[in-house]
Short mmCIF file of C-alpha atoms and ligand atoms in Angstrom, two decimals:
data_model
loop_
_atom_site.label_atom_id
_atom_site.label_comp_id
_atom_site.label_asym_id
_atom_site.label_seq_id
_atom_site.Cartn_x
_atom_site.Cartn_y
_atom_site.Cartn_z
CA MET A 14 34.74 -19.02 16.93
CA ALA A 15 37.59 -17.14 15.25
CA GLN A 16 39.10 -14.37 17.56
CA TRP A 17 37.88 -11.36 15.40
CA GLU A 18 33.96 -12.82 16.16
CA ASP A 19 34.46 -11.69 19.83
CA ASN A 20 34.56 -8.17 18.57
CA VAL A 21 31.38 -8.82 16.42
CA ARG A 22 28.08 -7.17 17.23
CA HIS A 23 25.81 -10.19 17.86
CA VAL A 24 22.26 -9.41 17.40
CA THR A 25 19.13 -11.49 16.75
CA PRO A 26 17.68 -10.31 13.74
CA TYR A 27 13.68 -9.28 13.01
CA THR A 28 12.14 -12.12 11.04
CA PRO A 29 9.97 -10.64 8.59
CA GLY A 30 6.98 -12.52 6.76
CA GLU A 31 8.36 -14.45 3.99
CA GLN A 32 7.87 -12.94 0.30
CA PRO A 33 7.38 -16.01 -1.79
CA ARG A 34 7.73 -15.27 -5.48
CA ILE A 35 5.02 -18.21 -6.32
CA PRO A 36 2.47 -17.12 -9.21
CA ASP A 37 -1.21 -17.44 -8.15
CA ILE A 38 -0.48 -17.33 -4.25
CA ILE A 39 -2.76 -15.71 -2.15
CA LYS A 40 -0.71 -13.75 0.07
CA LEU A 41 -2.38 -12.60 3.49
CA ASN A 42 0.71 -13.08 5.58
CA THR A 43 2.58 -9.49 5.66
CA ASN A 44 -0.49 -7.01 5.91
CA GLU A 45 -0.07 -5.23 2.66
CA ASN A 46 -2.77 -3.64 0.86
CA PRO A 47 -4.62 -5.74 -1.80
CA TYR A 48 -5.32 -2.74 -3.76
CA PRO A 49 -2.76 -0.51 -5.86
CA PRO A 50 -1.49 2.69 -4.84
CA SER A 51 -3.28 5.68 -5.86
CA PRO A 52 -3.17 6.39 -9.58
CA ALA A 53 -1.56 9.76 -8.35
CA VAL A 54 1.58 7.75 -7.59
CA ALA A 55 1.87 6.51 -10.94
CA GLU A 56 1.57 10.05 -12.62
CA ASN A 57 4.00 11.79 -10.36
CA LEU A 58 6.33 8.86 -10.96
CA ARG A 59 6.23 9.41 -14.69
CA ALA A 60 6.69 13.29 -14.41
CA MET A 61 9.66 12.70 -12.34
CA ASP A 62 12.71 14.23 -13.92
CA ILE A 63 14.96 11.00 -14.57
CA ASP A 64 18.10 13.38 -14.93
CA ALA A 65 17.75 14.50 -11.50
CA LEU A 66 18.79 10.96 -10.17
CA ARG A 67 22.22 12.41 -10.93
CA LEU A 68 21.87 14.58 -7.85
CA TYR A 69 21.70 13.62 -4.31
CA PRO A 70 17.86 14.09 -3.11
CA ASP A 71 16.55 16.73 -0.83
CA PRO A 72 18.05 15.63 2.52
CA ALA A 73 14.81 17.19 4.13
CA ALA A 74 12.57 15.33 1.75
CA GLY A 75 10.89 18.62 1.34
CA GLU A 76 8.17 17.73 -1.03
CA LEU A 77 7.05 14.64 1.25
CA THR A 78 7.40 16.41 4.16
CA GLU A 79 5.28 19.28 3.30
CA ALA A 80 2.58 16.74 1.78
CA VAL A 81 2.50 14.98 5.40
CA ALA A 82 2.41 18.02 7.30
CA ALA A 83 -0.72 19.27 5.17
CA HIS A 84 -2.40 16.03 6.07
CA PHE A 85 -2.08 16.32 9.57
CA GLY A 86 -2.31 20.15 9.52
CA VAL A 87 0.94 20.84 11.15
CA GLU A 88 3.82 23.03 10.34
CA LYS A 89 6.75 20.96 8.61
CA ASP A 90 9.12 21.17 11.42
CA ARG A 91 6.91 18.79 13.09
CA VAL A 92 7.27 16.27 10.67
CA PHE A 93 9.84 13.57 10.13
CA VAL A 94 9.97 11.26 7.36
CA GLY A 95 11.92 7.59 7.11
CA VAL A 96 12.73 4.64 5.12
CA GLY A 97 9.41 2.91 6.17
CA SER A 98 8.35 3.56 9.64
CA ASP A 99 10.71 1.04 10.71
CA ASP A 100 13.21 3.60 10.15
CA CYS A 101 11.49 6.16 11.87
CA LEU A 102 10.92 4.12 15.02
CA ALA A 103 14.82 2.75 14.81
CA MET A 104 15.92 6.46 14.83
CA SER A 105 13.53 7.12 17.57
CA PHE A 106 14.74 4.38 19.90
CA LEU A 107 18.26 5.68 19.19
CA ALA A 108 17.48 9.36 19.68
CA PHE A 109 15.25 9.11 22.82
CA PHE A 110 15.74 6.00 24.94
CA ASN A 111 19.05 6.75 26.36
CA SER A 112 18.33 7.12 30.28
CA GLY A 113 19.44 3.74 31.13
CA ARG A 114 15.96 2.46 32.44
CA PRO A 115 13.88 0.18 30.77
CA VAL A 116 11.78 1.20 28.00
CA LEU A 117 8.40 -0.50 28.31
CA PHE A 118 6.44 -2.04 25.67
CA ALA A 119 3.65 -4.97 25.76
CA ASP A 120 4.56 -8.58 25.86
CA ILE A 121 2.60 -9.16 22.45
CA THR A 122 3.27 -6.39 20.25
CA TYR A 123 5.18 -5.52 17.02
CA SER A 124 8.38 -7.92 17.36
CA PHE A 125 10.75 -5.32 15.98
CA TYR A 126 10.59 -3.30 19.26
CA ASP A 127 12.81 -5.88 21.21
CA VAL A 128 15.11 -6.43 18.19
CA TRP A 129 15.96 -2.26 18.02
CA ALA A 130 16.43 -2.49 22.09
CA GLY A 131 19.04 -5.24 21.48
CA LEU A 132 20.60 -3.64 18.79
CA PHE A 133 21.16 -0.47 20.48
CA GLY A 134 21.71 -2.00 24.09
CA ILE A 135 18.74 -0.35 25.40
CA PRO A 136 17.14 -2.29 28.44
CA PHE A 137 13.54 -3.08 28.22
CA GLU A 138 10.57 -4.74 29.99
CA THR A 139 7.81 -6.32 28.51
CA VAL A 140 4.37 -5.60 30.24
CA PRO A 141 1.86 -8.28 29.87
CA LEU A 142 -1.45 -7.61 28.30
CA ALA A 143 -4.59 -8.83 30.04
CA ASP A 144 -6.03 -12.25 29.01
CA ASP A 145 -8.10 -10.80 26.36
CA PHE A 146 -5.12 -8.94 25.17
CA THR A 147 -6.21 -5.58 25.98
CA LEU A 148 -3.76 -2.94 27.46
CA ARG A 149 -4.16 -1.64 30.92
CA PRO A 150 -3.01 1.92 31.26
CA GLU A 151 -2.04 1.43 34.93
CA ASP A 152 0.67 -0.94 33.94
CA TYR A 153 2.55 1.90 32.40
CA PHE A 154 2.16 4.17 35.65
CA ARG A 155 5.82 3.41 37.01
CA GLU A 156 9.41 4.37 36.57
CA ASN A 157 10.66 3.79 33.09
CA GLY A 158 13.09 4.96 30.37
CA GLY A 159 10.41 5.25 27.62
CA ILE A 160 7.45 3.69 26.49
CA ILE A 161 6.14 2.28 22.89
CA ILE A 162 2.48 1.29 22.26
CA ALA A 163 1.29 0.04 18.93
CA SER A 164 -2.40 1.29 18.29
CA PRO A 165 -3.85 -0.94 16.82
CA ASN A 166 -1.72 -3.32 18.22
CA ALA A 167 -0.05 -5.93 16.17
CA PRO A 168 -0.78 -8.81 15.80
CA THR A 169 -4.07 -8.58 17.85
CA GLY A 170 -5.69 -5.76 15.94
CA LEU A 171 -6.87 -4.29 19.49
CA LEU A 172 -6.97 -0.41 19.65
CA PRO A 173 -6.17 0.94 23.26
CA GLY A 174 -8.02 4.16 22.64
CA THR A 175 -7.19 7.77 23.13
CA ASP A 176 -8.24 7.67 26.72
CA ALA A 177 -5.52 4.99 27.48
CA ILE A 178 -3.18 6.51 25.62
CA ARG A 179 -3.73 10.02 27.49
CA GLN A 180 -3.75 8.39 30.80
CA ILE A 181 -0.23 7.07 29.89
CA LEU A 182 0.86 10.64 28.64
CA GLU A 183 -0.44 12.21 31.90
CA HIS A 184 1.71 9.62 33.97
CA ASN A 185 4.56 9.64 31.94
CA PRO A 186 5.69 13.58 31.64
CA GLY A 187 9.35 12.50 31.90
CA VAL A 188 9.87 10.47 29.27
CA VAL A 189 9.21 10.08 25.29
CA VAL A 190 6.16 8.09 24.59
CA ILE A 191 6.00 6.42 21.13
CA VAL A 192 2.67 5.73 19.52
CA ASP A 193 3.00 3.26 16.32
CA GLU A 194 0.01 3.92 14.22
CA ALA A 195 0.85 1.54 11.47
CA TYR A 196 -2.54 0.40 11.23
CA ILE A 197 -4.54 3.37 12.24
CA ASP A 198 -6.35 4.21 9.16
CA PHE A 199 -8.29 0.74 9.29
CA GLY A 200 -10.50 1.67 12.40
CA GLY A 201 -9.07 4.29 14.89
CA GLU A 202 -8.57 7.79 15.21
CA SER A 203 -5.21 8.97 15.30
CA VAL A 204 -3.60 10.57 18.43
CA ALA A 205 -1.49 12.96 16.39
CA GLY A 206 -3.58 15.73 17.63
CA LEU A 207 -2.42 15.12 21.09
CA THR A 208 1.10 16.30 20.01
CA GLU A 209 -0.07 19.95 20.39
CA GLU A 210 -0.76 18.80 24.36
CA TYR A 211 2.30 16.80 24.87
CA GLU A 212 5.75 17.51 24.04
CA ASN A 213 7.09 13.87 24.72
CA LEU A 214 4.55 12.24 22.28
CA LEU A 215 5.72 10.86 18.86
CA VAL A 216 3.15 9.54 16.71
CA VAL A 217 4.53 7.16 13.95
CA GLN A 218 2.66 6.28 10.71
CA THR A 219 3.77 4.30 7.76
CA PHE A 220 2.50 4.33 3.89
CA SER A 221 3.02 0.55 3.68
CA LYS A 222 -0.39 -0.56 4.47
CA SER A 223 -3.17 2.05 4.06
CA ARG A 224 -1.50 3.72 1.44
CA SER A 225 -0.29 0.68 -0.72
CA LEU A 226 3.24 1.43 -0.81
CA ALA A 227 5.04 -1.04 1.23
CA GLY A 228 7.80 -1.55 -1.81
CA MET A 229 8.46 1.95 -1.64
CA ARG A 230 9.60 2.15 2.05
CA ILE A 231 8.08 5.36 3.41
CA GLY A 232 7.34 6.21 6.91
CA CYS A 233 6.35 9.44 8.94
CA ALA A 234 6.36 10.70 12.27
CA VAL A 235 4.72 13.56 13.86
CA GLY A 236 5.60 15.27 17.17
CA SER A 237 6.65 18.52 18.95
CA ARG A 238 9.15 20.92 17.33
CA LYS A 239 11.66 19.85 19.46
CA LEU A 240 11.03 15.99 19.51
CA ILE A 241 11.32 16.41 15.51
CA LYS A 242 14.57 18.33 15.74
CA TYR A 243 16.23 15.71 18.00
CA LEU A 244 15.08 13.01 15.86
CA SER A 245 16.30 14.62 12.59
CA ASP A 246 19.50 15.35 14.38
CA VAL A 247 20.37 11.46 15.08
CA LYS A 248 19.15 10.91 11.29
CA TYR A 249 21.42 13.47 9.78
CA SER A 250 24.32 11.91 12.24
CA PHE A 251 23.44 8.47 10.55
CA ASN A 252 22.53 8.94 6.78
CA SER A 253 21.36 12.46 5.46
CA TYR A 254 19.91 11.09 2.41
CA THR A 255 17.34 8.42 3.68
CA MET A 256 14.60 9.43 1.35
CA ASN A 257 15.40 8.69 -2.36
CA LEU A 258 13.73 10.60 -5.39
CA PRO A 259 11.09 8.23 -6.35
CA SER A 260 9.97 7.60 -2.67
CA ILE A 261 9.60 11.37 -2.16
CA CYS A 262 7.73 11.57 -5.77
CA ALA A 263 5.82 8.71 -5.00
CA GLY A 264 4.93 9.57 -1.45
CA ALA A 265 4.01 13.17 -1.85
CA ALA A 266 1.38 12.14 -4.59
CA ALA A 267 -0.28 9.16 -2.25
CA ILE A 268 -0.80 11.25 0.69
CA ALA A 269 -2.28 13.83 -1.00
CA ASP A 270 -5.06 11.70 -2.74
CA GLU A 271 -7.64 11.63 -0.06
CA ALA A 272 -10.42 10.47 -2.14
CA TYR A 273 -8.55 7.35 -3.14
CA PHE A 274 -7.22 6.53 0.40
CA GLU A 275 -11.18 6.96 1.55
CA GLU A 276 -12.28 4.42 -0.88
CA THR A 277 -9.59 1.78 -0.38
CA ARG A 278 -9.62 1.74 3.26
CA LYS A 279 -13.16 1.64 3.37
CA LYS A 280 -13.17 -1.39 1.21
CA ILE A 281 -10.65 -3.36 3.44
CA ILE A 282 -12.84 -2.19 6.50
CA ALA A 283 -16.02 -3.73 4.97
CA THR A 284 -13.98 -6.86 3.94
CA ARG A 285 -12.74 -7.23 7.29
CA GLU A 286 -16.16 -7.02 9.05
CA ARG A 287 -17.54 -9.37 6.65
CA SER A 288 -14.95 -11.77 7.00
CA LYS A 289 -15.04 -11.74 10.70
CA GLN A 290 -18.62 -12.76 10.44
CA GLU A 291 -17.72 -15.70 7.94
CA LEU A 292 -14.93 -17.01 10.42
CA ARG A 293 -17.02 -16.58 13.43
CA ALA A 294 -19.48 -19.01 11.59
CA LEU A 295 -16.97 -21.71 11.10
CA GLY A 296 -16.01 -21.38 14.72
CA PHE A 297 -12.96 -19.15 15.08
CA THR A 298 -12.56 -16.75 18.00
CA PHE A 299 -10.51 -13.51 17.64
CA PRO A 300 -10.12 -10.29 19.13
CA ASP A 301 -12.30 -7.64 17.34
CA SER A 302 -9.45 -6.08 14.91
CA GLN A 303 -9.40 -2.53 13.89
CA ALA A 304 -6.58 -3.37 11.70
CA ASN A 305 -6.36 -4.78 8.20
CA PHE A 306 -5.78 -8.32 9.65
CA ILE A 307 -7.68 -10.63 11.93
CA PHE A 308 -5.72 -12.82 14.68
CA ALA A 309 -7.93 -16.14 14.49
CA SER A 310 -7.90 -19.08 16.67
CA HIS A 311 -10.23 -22.36 16.26
CA PRO A 312 -11.32 -24.16 19.31
CA GLU A 313 -10.80 -27.40 17.89
CA VAL A 314 -7.99 -27.14 15.27
CA PRO A 315 -4.34 -26.10 16.13
CA ALA A 316 -3.26 -23.15 14.44
CA ARG A 317 -0.07 -24.58 13.33
CA GLU A 318 -1.84 -27.20 11.68
CA LEU A 319 -4.28 -24.82 9.83
CA PHE A 320 -1.06 -22.62 8.78
CA ALA A 321 0.36 -25.84 7.08
CA ALA A 322 -2.83 -26.68 5.34
CA LEU A 323 -3.41 -23.09 3.96
CA ARG A 324 0.04 -22.87 3.07
CA GLN A 325 -0.43 -26.37 1.13
CA ALA A 326 -3.51 -24.78 -0.84
CA GLY A 327 -1.44 -21.86 -1.80
CA ILE A 328 -2.85 -19.58 0.74
CA ILE A 329 -0.18 -18.01 3.05
CA VAL A 330 -0.62 -16.51 6.35
CA ARG A 331 1.50 -15.61 9.40
CA TYR A 332 1.96 -18.02 12.31
CA PHE A 333 4.06 -16.80 15.37
CA ASP A 334 5.34 -19.72 17.43
CA LYS A 335 5.59 -17.78 20.56
CA PRO A 336 4.12 -18.00 24.03
CA ARG A 337 0.43 -16.87 24.30
CA ILE A 338 0.19 -16.59 20.59
CA ASP A 339 1.00 -20.04 19.31
CA ASN A 340 -2.53 -20.91 18.60
CA TYR A 341 -3.37 -18.03 16.51
CA LEU A 342 -3.18 -17.01 12.97
CA ARG A 343 -2.60 -13.52 11.68
CA ILE A 344 -4.63 -13.02 8.41
CA THR A 345 -4.27 -10.10 6.43
CA VAL A 346 -7.71 -8.80 4.95
CA GLY A 347 -7.16 -9.01 1.35
CA THR A 348 -9.74 -8.53 -1.62
CA ASP A 349 -13.10 -9.82 -1.25
CA ALA A 350 -12.48 -12.56 -3.93
CA GLN A 351 -9.29 -13.63 -1.78
CA MET A 352 -11.03 -13.82 1.38
CA ASP A 353 -13.86 -15.88 -0.27
CA ALA A 354 -11.14 -18.60 -1.45
CA LEU A 355 -9.77 -18.21 2.31
CA ILE A 356 -13.21 -19.07 3.65
CA ALA A 357 -13.93 -21.45 1.13
CA PHE A 358 -10.92 -23.51 1.62
CA LEU A 359 -11.22 -23.50 5.56
CA ARG A 360 -15.15 -24.54 5.28
CA LYS A 361 -13.83 -27.45 3.18
CA PHE A 362 -10.87 -28.47 5.31
CA LEU A 363 -12.97 -28.20 8.64
CA ALA A 364 -15.56 -30.24 7.24
CA GLU A 365 -13.38 -32.72 6.07
CA ARG A 366 -11.35 -33.17 9.19
CA LYS A 367 -14.45 -33.42 11.18
CA GLU A 368 -15.54 -36.33 8.92
CA LYS A 369 -12.26 -38.20 9.40
CA LYS A 370 -12.27 -37.88 13.32
CA LEU A 371 -15.94 -39.27 13.16
C1 LIG B 417 4.23 -2.88 9.25
C2 LIG B 417 4.41 -2.17 10.57
C3 LIG B 417 5.72 -1.41 10.58
C4 LIG B 417 6.45 -1.03 9.55
O1 LIG B 417 6.14 -0.39 8.47
P1 LIG B 417 6.94 0.04 7.40
O2 LIG B 417 6.84 -0.83 6.14
O3 LIG B 417 8.63 -0.12 8.04
O4 LIG B 417 6.63 1.34 7.20
C5 LIG B 417 5.73 -0.75 11.84
N1 LIG B 417 5.08 -0.93 13.26
C6 LIG B 417 4.11 -2.18 12.87
C7 LIG B 417 3.08 -2.30 14.15
C8 LIG B 417 3.70 -2.72 11.62
O5 LIG B 417 2.81 -3.60 12.05
#
């Protein structure tokens, strides 16, 4: 290594799911929404003043922040917006986890949490989920430097539930508790309302999944006035203009269109429930996902083999080569037609494999 490399910040980055540019691929690997964004997004973008791109955008992203605040029924000084929820979460780690004590999160959860901890030098301890991947609130009743919980959890899809989160809050008034609700719109009830009661609770959501805007990079957080002020101070010390004008216009339009949102999320939930039945009929087992993906395992066929066979057939799902979950596939819920193609392939593959083994 060259001498200058001694002083480089060495980090192990997060590995995002692949974004192959192969035509006709069935892409079920990164939990994107199979439906387009609300038509109001296109309208707002078309109406956007292109000349205004000369200027720096509103550093407070007022139009978007107000639309998010209206959606949650809170004042706008209780809302933070960022470049995807990843940005909201990264800024939160930087702002709130400075005690030197370990931050707690599940052993199986969003794999960006340990990456941010590593980047910022924040100590952390992972808390094992139960054998059935459920979260035990009492595991979080101990000294720590902060807590982050994904609800529903990724990649299991399981919802810890409001009661479990409330118990964790009751036992942890001295630290910031972050609830990452990236998938909450697919089956859970947001705990955003609890921010009225708990000053130390930050609830983070994203426009990438339930609002079909992964390409725009928009996330938001709701918390107490104090918490949002501290978070904003950190953001303004890092980059004042995180939200660009097109994102502000697109995001404000998307969150205001409740009717379209209801329609698409209900379609995805219906497709998920139907897909669960079909997968179960093929012998798969999985936790009862409340998200837009199913975390499935087959008792006879290794997940790695299924992953490769699906890929060969042009169907891309996510496989994590990690302890406890290396025999699972995380399958994003796509359109009905995409799920039909997935099920048809699996049915044929499993039947042919059985033939060969006989
Ligand atoms: C997708 C995801 C995010 C990040 O989403 P953004 O696209 O950055 O808004 C955050 N947390 C979890 C658990 C996710 O799955």
